[in-house]
XYZ file of C-alpha atoms in Angstrom:
460
model
C 0.374 -19.327 10.541
C -1.385 -16.127 11.555
C -0.224 -12.859 9.985
C -0.015 -11.256 13.401
C 2.666 -13.779 14.376
C 4.815 -12.392 11.574
C 4.336 -8.818 12.770
C 4.427 -9.664 16.485
C 1.285 -7.622 17.121
C -1.697 -8.699 19.233
C -5.057 -8.912 17.543
C -7.509 -6.179 18.637
C -10.384 -8.668 18.550
C -11.675 -11.043 21.204
C -14.173 -13.860 20.878
C -17.489 -13.891 22.684
C -19.433 -10.732 23.389
C -21.685 -11.698 26.285
C -19.537 -9.850 28.829
C -18.592 -6.947 26.577
C -19.877 -3.455 27.251
C -21.947 -1.903 24.484
C -21.082 1.157 22.415
C -24.178 2.517 20.707
C -22.926 4.181 17.525
C -25.566 6.685 16.393
C -26.281 9.285 13.769
C -27.923 12.534 14.942
C -31.201 11.371 13.379
C -31.118 8.102 15.319
C -30.464 9.994 18.535
C -33.451 12.243 17.840
C -35.554 9.136 17.231
C -34.867 8.060 20.809
C -32.165 5.456 20.266
C -30.846 3.538 22.098
C -33.280 4.279 24.957
C -35.199 7.177 26.497
C -32.925 7.216 29.543
C -29.752 7.269 27.425
C -31.130 10.042 25.221
C -32.074 12.128 28.260
C -28.570 11.708 29.669
C -27.044 12.536 26.289
C -29.032 15.764 26.061
C -28.060 16.799 29.572
C -24.396 16.200 28.679
C -24.626 18.077 25.375
C -24.018 14.961 23.289
C -25.361 15.461 19.741
C -23.914 12.396 17.979
C -21.458 14.526 16.041
C -18.808 12.554 14.182
C -16.270 11.067 16.576
C -17.923 12.252 19.802
C -17.963 9.822 22.726
C -20.085 9.801 25.878
C -19.544 7.158 28.578
C -22.640 5.871 30.362
C -22.626 5.247 34.090
C -24.256 2.259 35.767
C -26.086 2.152 39.094
C -22.864 1.103 40.828
C -20.989 4.114 39.467
C -18.919 2.057 37.031
C -18.853 2.549 33.268
C -21.852 0.718 31.862
C -21.544 1.488 28.162
C -21.072 4.378 25.766
C -22.658 6.483 23.068
C -20.581 7.238 19.981
C -21.444 9.829 17.360
C -21.279 8.869 13.703
C -22.273 12.237 12.297
C -24.847 12.798 9.591
C -22.817 11.070 6.835
C -20.708 8.442 8.593
C -17.151 7.827 7.475
C -17.029 4.037 6.894
C -14.067 3.705 9.252
C -14.973 6.260 11.916
C -15.002 3.517 14.571
C -11.205 3.820 14.413
C -11.508 6.634 16.950
C -12.826 4.191 19.531
C -9.680 2.073 19.649
C -7.864 4.656 21.766
C -10.814 6.516 23.259
C -12.576 3.656 25.063
C -11.610 2.570 28.589
C -9.806 -0.789 28.966
C -11.821 -3.948 28.491
C -13.951 -5.766 25.947
C -16.510 -3.783 23.968
C -19.042 -4.484 21.272
C -20.292 -1.838 18.887
C -23.899 -1.618 17.728
C -24.295 0.524 14.628
C -27.135 0.312 12.130
C -25.629 2.943 9.794
C -22.465 0.915 9.084
C -21.749 -2.682 8.136
C -20.281 -4.769 10.980
C -17.156 -5.497 8.911
C -16.551 -1.770 8.385
C -16.968 -1.093 12.087
C -14.543 -3.842 13.029
C -11.953 -2.917 10.405
C -12.160 0.728 11.402
C -11.657 -0.171 15.072
C -8.659 -2.298 14.186
C -7.065 0.350 11.970
C -7.415 2.919 14.725
C -5.172 0.886 16.988
C -2.089 1.383 14.825
C 0.882 3.325 16.083
C 4.519 3.283 15.012
C 6.432 2.711 18.227
C 9.778 1.357 17.047
C 11.642 4.419 18.276
C 9.573 5.349 21.341
C 7.813 3.806 24.294
C 4.799 1.833 23.000
C 1.298 2.920 23.894
C -0.586 -0.370 24.081
C -4.246 -0.647 23.178
C -6.279 -1.750 26.179
C -9.730 -1.753 24.592
C -10.660 -4.808 22.559
C -13.557 -5.434 20.216
C -15.860 -8.412 20.617
C -16.897 -9.351 17.103
C -20.537 -10.106 16.325
C -21.483 -13.518 15.005
C -20.783 -13.972 11.324
C -17.840 -11.560 11.126
C -14.664 -13.296 9.970
C -11.897 -12.492 12.467
C -9.244 -14.142 10.292
C -10.135 -11.959 7.316
C -10.026 -8.832 9.479
C -6.691 -9.745 11.052
C -5.320 -10.448 7.589
C -6.259 -6.979 6.353
C -4.925 -5.285 9.457
C -1.642 -7.169 9.297
C -1.207 -6.158 5.661
C -1.962 -2.493 6.292
C 0.287 -2.398 9.349
C 3.136 -4.085 7.482
C 2.974 -1.473 4.730
C 2.823 1.350 7.273
C 5.703 -0.040 9.328
C 7.960 -0.466 6.308
C 7.294 3.036 5.001
C 7.628 4.659 8.427
C 11.003 3.071 9.152
C 13.858 5.472 8.288
C 16.376 4.443 5.666
C 19.213 3.928 8.121
C 17.166 0.919 9.287
C 15.363 0.147 6.008
C 17.912 0.137 3.205
C 18.089 -2.514 0.490
C 19.670 -5.062 2.858
C 16.978 -4.679 5.515
C 14.204 -4.673 2.911
C 15.567 -7.979 1.643
C 15.544 -9.339 5.206
C 11.858 -8.444 5.605
C 11.120 -9.874 2.165
C 12.779 -13.156 3.166
C 11.058 -13.257 6.551
C 7.635 -12.863 4.956
C 8.389 -15.564 2.417
C 9.667 -17.903 5.121
C 6.543 -17.341 7.226
C 4.372 -18.655 4.396
C 6.725 -21.252 2.948
C 7.536 -19.283 -0.210
C 10.736 -19.634 -2.224
C 12.853 -16.472 -2.083
C 15.952 -15.495 -4.059
C 17.963 -12.366 -4.764
C 20.471 -11.103 -7.318
C 22.867 -8.613 -5.748
C 25.478 -6.095 -6.883
C 27.585 -6.901 -9.928
C 25.620 -10.112 -10.438
C 22.796 -7.893 -11.709
C 24.878 -7.154 -14.799
C 25.606 -10.837 -15.388
C 21.885 -11.628 -15.005
C 20.907 -8.768 -17.342
C 19.335 -6.242 -14.976
C 21.400 -3.232 -16.093
C 18.977 -0.495 -15.076
C 18.534 -1.832 -11.536
C 22.333 -1.888 -11.228
C 22.705 1.580 -12.730
C 20.339 3.283 -10.307
C 21.672 1.568 -7.196
C 25.400 1.275 -7.827
C 26.349 4.543 -6.069
C 24.956 3.418 -2.715
C 26.972 1.879 0.107
C 24.402 -0.952 0.058
C 24.425 -2.954 -3.161
C 21.356 -2.882 -5.396
C 19.393 -6.102 -5.701
C 16.469 -7.777 -7.411
C 14.291 -9.711 -4.933
C 12.033 -12.539 -6.079
C 9.419 -14.583 -4.214
C 7.427 -17.524 -5.551
C 4.488 -19.113 -3.777
C 1.431 -21.165 -4.648
C 0.434 -23.884 -7.065
C 2.133 -24.361 -10.395
C -0.605 -24.458 -13.010
C -2.895 -22.045 -11.179
C -3.481 -18.539 -12.501
C -0.245 -16.581 -12.572
C -0.414 -13.349 -10.592
C 2.756 -11.262 -10.531
C 3.292 -8.261 -8.263
C 6.099 -5.771 -8.877
C 6.956 -3.062 -6.349
C 9.346 -0.136 -6.582
C 11.876 -0.531 -3.778
C 13.857 2.724 -3.854
C 14.744 2.834 -0.175
C 15.892 6.444 -0.403
C 15.958 8.859 -3.299
C 18.367 11.764 -3.181
C 17.495 12.511 -6.778
C 20.999 11.448 -7.750
C 23.183 14.018 -9.451
C 19.982 15.942 -10.240
C 19.732 16.271 -6.485
C 16.479 17.110 -4.768
C 16.226 20.188 -2.520
C 16.221 19.384 1.206
C 12.467 19.883 1.566
C 11.813 17.300 -1.146
C 14.081 14.741 0.501
C 12.320 14.767 3.866
C 9.844 12.017 2.914
C 12.068 10.021 0.602
C 12.219 7.121 3.042
C 8.773 6.390 1.622
C 10.057 5.921 -1.924
C 9.921 2.171 -1.333
C 6.187 2.459 -0.686
C 5.424 0.439 -3.808
C 7.463 -2.468 -2.462
C 5.848 -2.081 0.968
C 2.354 -2.266 -0.502
C 3.203 -5.177 -2.783
C 4.527 -7.137 0.196
C 1.375 -6.297 2.144
C -0.792 -7.530 -0.722
C 1.288 -10.701 -0.969
C 0.765 -11.251 2.764
C -3.010 -11.251 2.289
C -2.850 -13.592 -0.696
C -0.592 -16.107 1.033
C -2.335 -15.904 4.394
C -5.683 -16.627 2.736
C -4.168 -19.564 0.862
C -5.593 -18.404 -2.475
C -5.218 -20.933 -5.266
C -2.782 -18.905 -7.345
C 0.724 -19.067 -8.765
C 2.103 -15.946 -7.069
C 5.326 -14.178 -7.995
C 6.604 -11.051 -6.274
C 9.461 -8.920 -7.639
C 11.095 -5.953 -5.900
C 14.077 -4.054 -7.298
C 15.619 -2.743 -4.058
C 18.062 0.147 -4.429
C 19.114 3.477 -2.996
C 19.463 6.338 -5.469
C 22.556 7.877 -3.959
C 25.478 10.069 -5.051
C 29.116 9.054 -5.368
C 31.854 9.010 -7.976
C 30.138 6.190 -9.870
C 26.601 7.635 -9.848
C 24.814 7.586 -13.182
C 24.696 10.936 -14.975
C 22.288 13.071 -16.984
C 22.888 12.341 -20.642
C 24.011 8.734 -20.089
C 22.356 6.057 -22.219
C 21.785 2.530 -20.922
C 20.385 -0.604 -22.492
C 17.546 -2.199 -20.523
C 16.844 -5.871 -19.964
C 14.295 -5.726 -22.790
C 16.912 -4.284 -25.137
C 15.392 -0.823 -25.371
C 17.899 1.971 -24.794
C 17.066 4.723 -22.315
C 18.561 8.202 -22.265
C 18.872 9.643 -18.764
C 17.503 13.165 -18.914
C 16.943 13.342 -15.150
C 18.533 11.085 -12.525
C 15.552 11.841 -10.271
C 13.298 9.819 -12.596
C 14.898 6.607 -11.363
C 11.870 4.608 -10.239
C 10.711 3.883 -13.763
C 14.207 2.607 -14.608
C 14.319 -0.104 -11.945
C 10.698 -0.998 -12.685
C 11.489 -1.327 -16.398
C 13.922 -4.182 -15.832
C 11.648 -5.839 -13.252
C 8.568 -5.572 -15.479
C 10.434 -6.961 -18.484
C 11.584 -9.900 -16.342
C 8.072 -10.493 -15.002
C 6.602 -10.247 -18.494
C 8.795 -13.060 -19.792
C 6.585 -15.607 -18.007
C 3.333 -14.244 -19.492
C 1.406 -13.774 -16.242
C -2.372 -13.791 -16.296
C -2.350 -10.632 -14.205
C 0.541 -8.300 -13.498
C 0.271 -5.406 -11.051
C 3.009 -2.902 -10.357
C 2.925 -0.338 -7.570
C 5.237 2.630 -7.194
C 5.574 6.030 -5.578
C 6.397 7.260 -9.038
C 5.341 10.833 -9.800
C 4.426 14.076 -8.107
C 2.106 14.653 -11.060
C -0.218 11.953 -9.716
C -0.543 13.878 -6.445
C -1.250 17.112 -8.302
C -3.982 15.368 -10.278
C -5.712 13.404 -7.503
C -4.161 14.419 -4.189
C -2.551 12.116 -1.613
C -5.558 9.895 -0.853
C -6.690 8.716 -4.303
C -4.010 6.762 -6.168
C -4.413 6.659 -9.937
C -4.091 3.434 -11.859
C -3.462 2.807 -15.536
C -4.503 -0.148 -17.661
C -5.566 -0.855 -21.223
C -7.730 -3.771 -20.059
C -11.299 -2.480 -19.860
C -12.601 -5.500 -17.949
C -9.845 -5.150 -15.362
C -10.566 -1.446 -14.994
C -14.250 -2.104 -14.328
C -13.460 -4.900 -11.863
C -10.991 -2.733 -9.935
C -13.450 0.145 -9.781
C -16.107 -2.186 -8.374
C -13.651 -3.586 -5.814
C -12.672 -0.064 -4.795
C -16.287 0.841 -4.066
C -16.973 -2.383 -2.211
C -13.930 -1.974 0.049
C -14.102 1.822 0.466
C -10.516 1.787 -0.814
C -10.294 4.733 -3.228
C -8.538 4.457 -6.599
C -9.172 6.232 -9.899
C -8.319 5.317 -13.468
C -6.256 7.703 -15.582
C -5.750 7.185 -19.327
C -2.835 5.582 -21.136
C -3.256 8.286 -23.764
C -1.273 7.266 -26.839
C -1.011 10.855 -28.010
C 1.619 11.465 -25.328
C 3.881 8.617 -26.467
C 5.718 11.114 -28.662
C 7.018 12.756 -25.498
C 9.082 9.645 -24.764
C 11.088 10.009 -27.968
C 14.675 11.147 -28.014
C 17.097 11.642 -30.886
C 19.777 9.155 -29.865
C 17.996 6.457 -27.840
C 14.729 4.518 -27.885
C 13.298 6.338 -24.862
C 13.900 9.205 -22.491
C 13.294 8.655 -18.789
C 12.176 12.254 -18.285
C 10.098 13.925 -20.996
C 10.533 17.681 -21.195
C 7.737 20.155 -20.609
C 6.401 18.848 -17.315
C 2.953 18.016 -18.688
C 1.002 14.794 -17.947
C 3.896 13.403 -15.934
C 1.973 10.504 -14.420
C 0.641 9.437 -17.820
C 4.006 9.597 -19.584
C 5.570 7.591 -16.744
C 2.885 4.925 -17.185
C 3.440 4.922 -20.949
C 7.166 4.451 -20.333
C 6.461 1.381 -18.194
C 4.011 0.030 -20.732
C 6.867 -0.260 -23.243
C 8.294 -3.053 -21.082
C 5.056 -5.071 -20.887
C 4.159 -7.081 -23.988
C 3.146 -10.589 -22.958
C 1.136 -10.210 -19.754
C -2.513 -10.999 -20.390
C -3.572 -8.142 -18.130
C -1.530 -5.368 -16.515
C -2.181 -2.363 -14.304
C 0.189 0.261 -12.933
C -0.585 2.039 -9.630
C 1.078 5.387 -8.935
C 0.618 5.584 -5.167
C 1.680 8.141 -2.539
C 2.009 5.612 0.340
C 1.736 8.399 2.885
C -1.013 10.129 4.833
C -0.116 13.822 5.256
C -3.086 14.501 7.541
C -4.619 12.440 10.318
C -7.864 10.629 9.574
C -9.907 8.405 11.898
C -8.281 5.251 10.592
C -4.903 6.687 9.613
C -2.283 8.619 11.568
C 0.154 10.880 9.754
C 2.748 8.619 8.163
C 3.112 5.601 5.922
C -0.059 4.220 4.416
C -1.347 1.193 2.533
C -3.161 2.204 -0.630
C -5.243 0.174 -3.086
C -4.247 -3.200 -1.634
C -7.636 -4.034 -0.134
C -9.335 -3.344 -3.460
C -6.659 -5.318 -5.297
C -6.985 -8.231 -2.908
C -10.747 -8.371 -3.416
C -10.268 -8.598 -7.179
C -7.402 -11.083 -7.021
C -9.341 -13.308 -4.625
C -12.115 -13.487 -7.227
C -9.618 -15.013 -9.688
C -8.523 -17.846 -7.407
């Protein structure tokens, strides 16, 4: 059951490389050393090719046809710079020879570069395909690409086509593809089932709020639980956002998108785990029954929360979901959410912070991040800021005053709903690329899931 069947995308890889044309990927130093051949270097110099990052020079054969290519890596190659080749090369099968990069990085970069979001426009198909060298696992590469593309597609889809109902449909389709058990609790049933905060945040929307649950794997194996924030659009509620801040709020379900992408990799690889995926799917909208600043609600865990800002809604739906997940004492619990602007101020859009009080987990995630070139950075769960969560009439406030350390206080808020999990980490992701990179167009982005998958696979 290939992941690409679920996404209905063709793989960018072909088997066998005997007929494939060669792209020689070179650093400037390698070009100066005479690689790949004296004739190619002479032609490169006559054409002004200097192996600068992303530069491409097609080589002509004796018959006048394209016979190969030179590709510049630059002095310090980006690990995924081969992404530029996916749309720059002429149609056909190609193989890339690069001594400065690992074959897996080259192949993954090439595959990532083929992504485009064409749901609302005429598709631009990729006509260049990569012949993988011996020893490179095509299934593993396709798995990663499918996961990244799923996350990007979900985030890029506007809310009129990706509200809570549609997100549930995708959730169910993914579960069905891998034989998982999927259930949902919708609307007023959330109150009966004791998910009051999920109901509170989503009740003003035309589409009912819901708690989505997926179970897959072997009972008795290590329990891994993934929780993703599924706020399909965030107006800010009665504390309404200005128009400029609402423009990207279709991406506020980026945590759910990335959790589903990570689940895809786990299930597709058949890891020996007991996997559980939870997504509170809501729209934070405005109507006569919208929740208000100053309201106080009791959470699933029993803690009361004072609403000091209706735009701090993500932590509310996560609180109920985390408390529910925690009841089964998972071995590892990961939550992902587009939670705070403070995280972007601290680390920018490309480096998502994570929070954990498990030192071994922190070290393992850092090692996985380096190995996968998938940047993440640990920020502290500094107990000194717990006082900022206090309020006079409730157990917690959802929006500490002062505006300081917003990402940390949000993580500390979530931590209050995790007591039994043997290990837990919270990822405050952006799920969006604001600037084009070789492997990433402007738009929705998968963050931290390749590093997380590497670590989780080591537990199976």
